[in-house]
């Protein structure tokens, strides 16, 4: 892990050559990330370490809030390479990809307060060969978002999203197939359900440092064949630290993901822990 962190630090030093430049409003950014992850019930065999590169388009900077009748696009594509992948999976590739697309358009202020808005929300999240046991997963959401900002000096931002969603998931089938005789068709999950997200962010205006806590849940409740079901809970905690200005950010992140199906597909609780440090540079 030391070598991975060293690589991230070197990349950070290279990319931060413009750290003293004035802050811009450009939505385009690039990031370098170093991370590790493991499953709760198999930390020795599933411990994975790696580095990644992201391309980002973000119309809403981390310390800003939504404004009425404006379209906001937040897009992030990540390529990730693992130094150590899951030990007992012969088909486990070292490289993976993730894509996140978030669209939001506020259409109403609440009580004539410009910092309290209702929005149309659209989300598309997918990853391929990511998060070890996940061979492929995609989630599409359409719903309504509520965003409130409180405070005049330091800011507390509250965000709530409720929507209808479609999910499709394919797990790596080696272990269930070999140990339990579960076929690939039995492993796969796709159907419709409800999506809920709760976001909390606190920003210190004099330093720009932000603390965040985010929770999201998908409940697959209909459209699943053969009485199948799929549910996930995801908890993210993070700290964002500006490096001289808001064009150069350092993120410290930890993530907890709990997935559930109507039957035990992998022989242990599908609970994944991830930690990461990331440098983000806006052009």
CSV table of C-alpha atoms in Angstrom, one decimal:
chain,number,residue,atom,x,y,z
A,1,UNK,CA,0.0,0.0,0.0
A,2,UNK,CA,2.9,2.3,0.6
A,3,UNK,CA,3.9,2.2,-3.0
A,4,UNK,CA,0.4,3.0,-4.1
A,5,UNK,CA,0.2,6.0,-1.8
A,6,UNK,CA,3.6,7.1,-3.0
A,7,UNK,CA,2.3,7.0,-6.6
A,8,UNK,CA,-0.7,9.1,-5.7
A,9,UNK,CA,1.5,11.6,-3.9
A,10,UNK,CA,3.8,11.9,-6.9
A,11,UNK,CA,0.8,12.4,-9.2
A,12,UNK,CA,-0.6,14.9,-6.9
A,13,UNK,CA,2.6,16.9,-6.9
A,14,UNK,CA,2.7,16.8,-10.7
A,15,UNK,CA,-0.9,17.9,-11.2
A,16,UNK,CA,-0.9,20.6,-8.6
A,17,UNK,CA,1.6,22.8,-10.5
A,18,UNK,CA,-1.2,25.3,-10.8
A,19,UNK,CA,-2.2,25.2,-7.2
A,20,UNK,CA,-1.6,28.9,-6.7
A,21,UNK,CA,-3.7,29.9,-9.7
A,22,UNK,CA,-7.0,31.7,-9.1
A,23,UNK,CA,-10.1,29.6,-8.7
A,24,UNK,CA,-12.0,29.1,-11.9
A,25,UNK,CA,-15.6,27.9,-12.6
A,26,UNK,CA,-14.5,25.2,-15.0
A,27,UNK,CA,-16.6,22.0,-14.6
A,28,UNK,CA,-13.9,19.8,-16.1
A,29,UNK,CA,-11.5,18.0,-13.7
A,30,UNK,CA,-9.2,15.0,-13.5
A,31,UNK,CA,-8.5,13.0,-10.3
A,32,UNK,CA,-6.0,10.4,-9.1
A,33,UNK,CA,-7.2,7.9,-6.5
A,34,UNK,CA,-5.5,5.3,-4.3
A,35,UNK,CA,-7.8,2.9,-2.5
A,36,UNK,CA,-8.2,-0.5,-0.8
A,37,UNK,CA,-11.2,-2.7,-0.1
A,38,UNK,CA,-12.2,-5.9,1.5
A,39,UNK,CA,-15.2,-8.0,2.4
A,40,UNK,CA,-16.1,-8.2,6.1
A,41,UNK,CA,-16.3,-12.0,6.2
A,42,UNK,CA,-13.2,-12.7,4.1
A,43,UNK,CA,-10.7,-9.9,4.7
A,44,UNK,CA,-7.6,-12.0,4.0
A,45,UNK,CA,-8.7,-13.4,0.7
A,46,UNK,CA,-10.6,-10.4,-0.6
A,47,UNK,CA,-8.2,-7.5,0.4
A,48,UNK,CA,-7.6,-5.5,-2.7
A,49,UNK,CA,-5.3,-2.4,-3.3
A,50,UNK,CA,-5.2,-0.3,-6.4
A,51,UNK,CA,-5.0,3.1,-8.1
A,52,UNK,CA,-7.3,4.9,-10.5
A,53,UNK,CA,-7.8,7.8,-12.8
A,54,UNK,CA,-11.1,9.7,-13.2
A,55,UNK,CA,-12.4,12.2,-15.7
A,56,UNK,CA,-15.0,14.5,-14.2
A,57,UNK,CA,-17.6,17.0,-15.5
A,58,UNK,CA,-19.3,18.8,-12.6
A,59,UNK,CA,-21.6,21.8,-13.0
A,60,UNK,CA,-21.9,22.0,-9.2
A,61,UNK,CA,-18.8,22.6,-7.2
A,62,UNK,CA,-18.7,20.8,-3.9
A,63,UNK,CA,-19.3,23.9,-1.8
A,64,UNK,CA,-22.1,25.4,-4.0
A,65,UNK,CA,-25.9,24.9,-3.9
A,66,UNK,CA,-28.5,24.4,-6.6
A,67,UNK,CA,-30.2,27.4,-8.2
A,68,UNK,CA,-33.7,27.5,-9.8
A,69,UNK,CA,-34.3,26.7,-13.5
A,70,UNK,CA,-30.7,25.6,-14.2
A,71,UNK,CA,-29.6,22.3,-15.6
A,72,UNK,CA,-26.8,20.6,-13.6
A,73,UNK,CA,-24.8,17.7,-15.0
A,74,UNK,CA,-22.4,15.7,-12.9
A,75,UNK,CA,-20.5,13.0,-14.8
A,76,UNK,CA,-17.6,10.9,-13.7
A,77,UNK,CA,-15.8,8.0,-15.5
A,78,UNK,CA,-13.1,6.0,-13.6
A,79,UNK,CA,-10.6,3.5,-14.7
A,80,UNK,CA,-9.1,1.5,-11.8
A,81,UNK,CA,-6.2,-0.9,-11.7
A,82,UNK,CA,-5.7,-3.3,-8.8
A,83,UNK,CA,-2.2,-4.2,-7.6
A,84,UNK,CA,-3.7,-7.1,-5.5
A,85,UNK,CA,-7.0,-8.6,-6.6
A,86,UNK,CA,-9.1,-11.3,-4.9
A,87,UNK,CA,-6.8,-14.3,-4.3
A,88,UNK,CA,-9.2,-17.2,-4.9
A,89,UNK,CA,-10.9,-15.9,-8.1
A,90,UNK,CA,-9.0,-17.2,-11.2
A,91,UNK,CA,-11.1,-15.0,-13.5
A,92,UNK,CA,-10.6,-11.8,-11.6
A,93,UNK,CA,-9.2,-9.1,-13.8
A,94,UNK,CA,-7.0,-6.4,-12.4
A,95,UNK,CA,-8.7,-3.5,-14.2
A,96,UNK,CA,-12.2,-2.2,-13.9
A,97,UNK,CA,-14.4,0.8,-14.9
A,98,UNK,CA,-17.1,2.9,-13.2
A,99,UNK,CA,-19.5,5.5,-14.6
A,100,UNK,CA,-21.7,7.9,-12.7
A,101,UNK,CA,-24.2,10.3,-14.4
A,102,UNK,CA,-26.3,12.7,-12.3
A,103,UNK,CA,-28.8,15.2,-13.8
A,104,UNK,CA,-30.7,17.7,-11.7
A,105,UNK,CA,-32.9,20.6,-12.5
A,106,UNK,CA,-34.5,22.7,-9.7
A,107,UNK,CA,-38.1,23.7,-10.7
A,108,UNK,CA,-39.4,25.3,-7.4
A,109,UNK,CA,-38.2,27.3,-4.5
A,110,UNK,CA,-39.8,26.4,-1.1
A,111,UNK,CA,-41.2,29.3,0.8
A,112,UNK,CA,-39.5,31.7,-1.6
A,113,UNK,CA,-36.1,30.7,-0.2
A,114,UNK,CA,-33.6,30.4,-3.0
A,115,UNK,CA,-31.5,28.0,-0.9
A,116,UNK,CA,-34.4,25.5,-0.6
A,117,UNK,CA,-35.4,23.8,-3.8
A,118,UNK,CA,-37.3,21.0,-5.3
A,119,UNK,CA,-35.8,19.3,-8.4
A,120,UNK,CA,-36.2,16.7,-11.1
A,121,UNK,CA,-33.5,14.1,-10.6
A,122,UNK,CA,-32.1,11.5,-13.0
A,123,UNK,CA,-29.2,9.1,-12.1
A,124,UNK,CA,-27.4,6.4,-13.9
A,125,UNK,CA,-24.6,4.5,-12.1
A,126,UNK,CA,-22.8,1.5,-13.5
A,127,UNK,CA,-19.6,-0.5,-13.0
A,128,UNK,CA,-17.9,-3.3,-14.8
A,129,UNK,CA,-15.6,-5.8,-13.0
A,130,UNK,CA,-15.6,-3.5,-10.0
A,131,UNK,CA,-16.0,-4.1,-6.3
A,132,UNK,CA,-14.6,-7.7,-6.7
A,133,UNK,CA,-17.7,-9.9,-6.5
A,134,UNK,CA,-19.6,-7.6,-8.9
A,135,UNK,CA,-19.1,-8.5,-12.5
A,136,UNK,CA,-21.5,-6.0,-13.8
A,137,UNK,CA,-24.1,-3.7,-12.2
A,138,UNK,CA,-26.2,-0.8,-13.4
A,139,UNK,CA,-28.8,1.4,-11.6
A,140,UNK,CA,-31.1,4.0,-13.3
A,141,UNK,CA,-33.1,6.4,-11.2
A,142,UNK,CA,-35.8,9.0,-11.9
A,143,UNK,CA,-37.3,11.0,-9.1
A,144,UNK,CA,-37.7,14.2,-7.1
A,145,UNK,CA,-35.0,15.9,-5.0
A,146,UNK,CA,-35.2,18.2,-2.1
A,147,UNK,CA,-32.1,20.4,-1.3
A,148,UNK,CA,-31.9,22.8,1.7
A,149,UNK,CA,-29.0,25.0,2.7
A,150,UNK,CA,-28.8,26.4,6.2
A,151,UNK,CA,-26.3,29.0,7.6
A,152,UNK,CA,-24.8,32.3,6.5
A,153,UNK,CA,-21.2,31.8,7.4
A,154,UNK,CA,-20.6,28.1,7.7
A,155,UNK,CA,-23.1,26.0,5.6
A,156,UNK,CA,-25.1,22.8,6.3
A,157,UNK,CA,-26.5,21.3,3.1
A,158,UNK,CA,-29.3,18.7,3.4
A,159,UNK,CA,-30.3,16.6,0.3
A,160,UNK,CA,-33.1,14.1,0.0
A,161,UNK,CA,-33.9,12.0,-3.2
A,162,UNK,CA,-36.9,9.7,-3.7
A,163,UNK,CA,-37.4,7.9,-7.0
A,164,UNK,CA,-38.3,4.8,-9.0
A,165,UNK,CA,-35.4,2.8,-10.2
A,166,UNK,CA,-34.2,-0.1,-12.4
A,167,UNK,CA,-31.4,-2.3,-11.4
A,168,UNK,CA,-29.4,-5.0,-13.1
A,169,UNK,CA,-26.7,-7.0,-11.4
A,170,UNK,CA,-24.4,-9.9,-12.3
A,171,UNK,CA,-22.0,-11.4,-9.8
A,172,UNK,CA,-18.8,-13.3,-10.4
A,173,UNK,CA,-20.0,-16.8,-10.5
A,174,UNK,CA,-16.9,-18.9,-9.6
A,175,UNK,CA,-17.5,-19.5,-5.9
A,176,UNK,CA,-21.4,-20.0,-5.9
A,177,UNK,CA,-21.2,-22.2,-9.0
A,178,UNK,CA,-18.4,-24.4,-7.6
A,179,UNK,CA,-19.4,-24.6,-4.0
A,180,UNK,CA,-23.2,-24.4,-4.1
A,181,UNK,CA,-24.1,-25.4,-7.7
A,182,UNK,CA,-25.8,-22.0,-8.4
A,183,UNK,CA,-25.9,-21.3,-12.1
A,184,UNK,CA,-25.1,-18.0,-13.8
A,185,UNK,CA,-28.8,-17.4,-14.5
A,186,UNK,CA,-29.6,-17.9,-10.8
A,187,UNK,CA,-26.9,-15.4,-9.9
A,188,UNK,CA,-28.2,-12.6,-12.0
A,189,UNK,CA,-30.7,-10.0,-10.7
A,190,UNK,CA,-32.7,-7.4,-12.7
A,191,UNK,CA,-35.9,-5.6,-11.9
A,192,UNK,CA,-37.5,-2.5,-10.6
A,193,UNK,CA,-37.8,-0.9,-7.2
A,194,UNK,CA,-37.6,2.3,-5.0
A,195,UNK,CA,-34.5,4.4,-4.5
A,196,UNK,CA,-33.8,6.7,-1.5
A,197,UNK,CA,-30.8,9.0,-0.9
A,198,UNK,CA,-29.9,11.2,2.1
A,199,UNK,CA,-27.0,13.6,1.9
A,200,UNK,CA,-25.5,15.7,4.7
A,201,UNK,CA,-22.6,18.2,4.1
A,202,UNK,CA,-21.1,20.8,6.4
A,203,UNK,CA,-18.7,23.4,4.9
A,204,UNK,CA,-16.4,25.7,6.9
A,205,UNK,CA,-16.4,28.9,4.9
A,206,UNK,CA,-13.1,30.2,6.2
A,207,UNK,CA,-11.1,27.1,5.2
A,208,UNK,CA,-13.4,25.5,2.6
A,209,UNK,CA,-13.1,22.2,4.4
A,210,UNK,CA,-16.2,20.0,4.1
A,211,UNK,CA,-17.4,17.0,6.1
A,212,UNK,CA,-19.9,14.7,4.4
A,213,UNK,CA,-22.2,11.8,5.3
A,214,UNK,CA,-24.3,10.2,2.6
A,215,UNK,CA,-26.7,7.2,2.7
A,216,UNK,CA,-28.6,5.6,-0.2
A,217,UNK,CA,-30.8,2.5,-0.5
A,218,UNK,CA,-32.3,0.6,-3.4
A,219,UNK,CA,-35.2,-1.8,-2.7
A,220,UNK,CA,-36.1,-4.2,-5.5
A,221,UNK,CA,-39.7,-4.8,-5.0
A,222,UNK,CA,-41.3,-5.7,-8.3
A,223,UNK,CA,-40.4,-7.0,-11.8
A,224,UNK,CA,-38.0,-9.7,-10.6
A,225,UNK,CA,-38.5,-13.2,-12.0
A,226,UNK,CA,-38.9,-16.3,-9.9
A,227,UNK,CA,-39.6,-14.4,-6.7
A,228,UNK,CA,-36.0,-13.0,-6.8
A,229,UNK,CA,-35.1,-9.7,-5.0
A,230,UNK,CA,-32.2,-7.4,-4.6
A,231,UNK,CA,-31.5,-4.7,-2.1
A,232,UNK,CA,-28.4,-2.6,-1.3
A,233,UNK,CA,-27.5,-0.1,1.4
A,234,UNK,CA,-24.6,2.3,0.8
A,235,UNK,CA,-23.0,4.6,3.4
A,236,UNK,CA,-20.3,7.1,2.4
A,237,UNK,CA,-18.3,9.3,4.7
A,238,UNK,CA,-15.7,11.9,3.6
A,239,UNK,CA,-13.6,14.9,4.1
A,240,UNK,CA,-12.7,17.4,1.4
A,241,UNK,CA,-9.7,19.7,1.9
A,242,UNK,CA,-8.9,22.5,-0.6
A,243,UNK,CA,-5.2,22.8,-1.4
A,244,UNK,CA,-4.7,26.6,-1.5
A,245,UNK,CA,-7.8,27.1,-3.7
A,246,UNK,CA,-10.9,25.2,-4.8
A,247,UNK,CA,-9.3,24.1,-8.1
A,248,UNK,CA,-7.2,21.6,-6.1
A,249,UNK,CA,-9.0,19.3,-3.7
A,250,UNK,CA,-7.9,16.4,-1.5
A,251,UNK,CA,-10.6,13.8,-0.6
A,252,UNK,CA,-10.5,11.3,2.2
A,253,UNK,CA,-13.3,8.7,1.8
A,254,UNK,CA,-14.6,5.6,3.4
A,255,UNK,CA,-17.5,3.5,2.1
A,256,UNK,CA,-19.7,0.7,3.4
A,257,UNK,CA,-21.9,-1.4,1.0
A,258,UNK,CA,-24.3,-4.0,2.1
A,259,UNK,CA,-26.1,-6.1,-0.6
A,260,UNK,CA,-28.9,-8.6,0.1
A,261,UNK,CA,-30.8,-11.1,-2.0
A,262,UNK,CA,-33.5,-13.6,-1.2
A,263,UNK,CA,-30.9,-16.3,-0.9
A,264,UNK,CA,-27.2,-16.5,0.1
A,265,UNK,CA,-25.4,-16.5,-3.2
A,266,UNK,CA,-21.8,-16.2,-2.1
A,267,UNK,CA,-21.5,-18.1,1.2
A,268,UNK,CA,-21.1,-15.1,3.4
A,269,UNK,CA,-22.6,-11.7,4.1
A,270,UNK,CA,-22.1,-9.4,1.1
A,271,UNK,CA,-20.6,-6.5,3.0
A,272,UNK,CA,-17.8,-4.5,1.4
A,273,UNK,CA,-15.6,-1.9,3.0
A,274,UNK,CA,-13.6,0.7,1.0
A,275,UNK,CA,-11.2,3.5,2.0
A,276,UNK,CA,-9.5,5.9,-0.4
A,277,UNK,CA,-7.6,9.1,-0.8
A,278,UNK,CA,-8.0,11.2,-3.9
A,279,UNK,CA,-6.6,14.3,-5.5
A,280,UNK,CA,-8.9,16.3,-7.8
A,281,UNK,CA,-7.7,19.1,-10.1
A,282,UNK,CA,-10.1,21.5,-11.9
A,283,UNK,CA,-8.9,23.1,-15.1
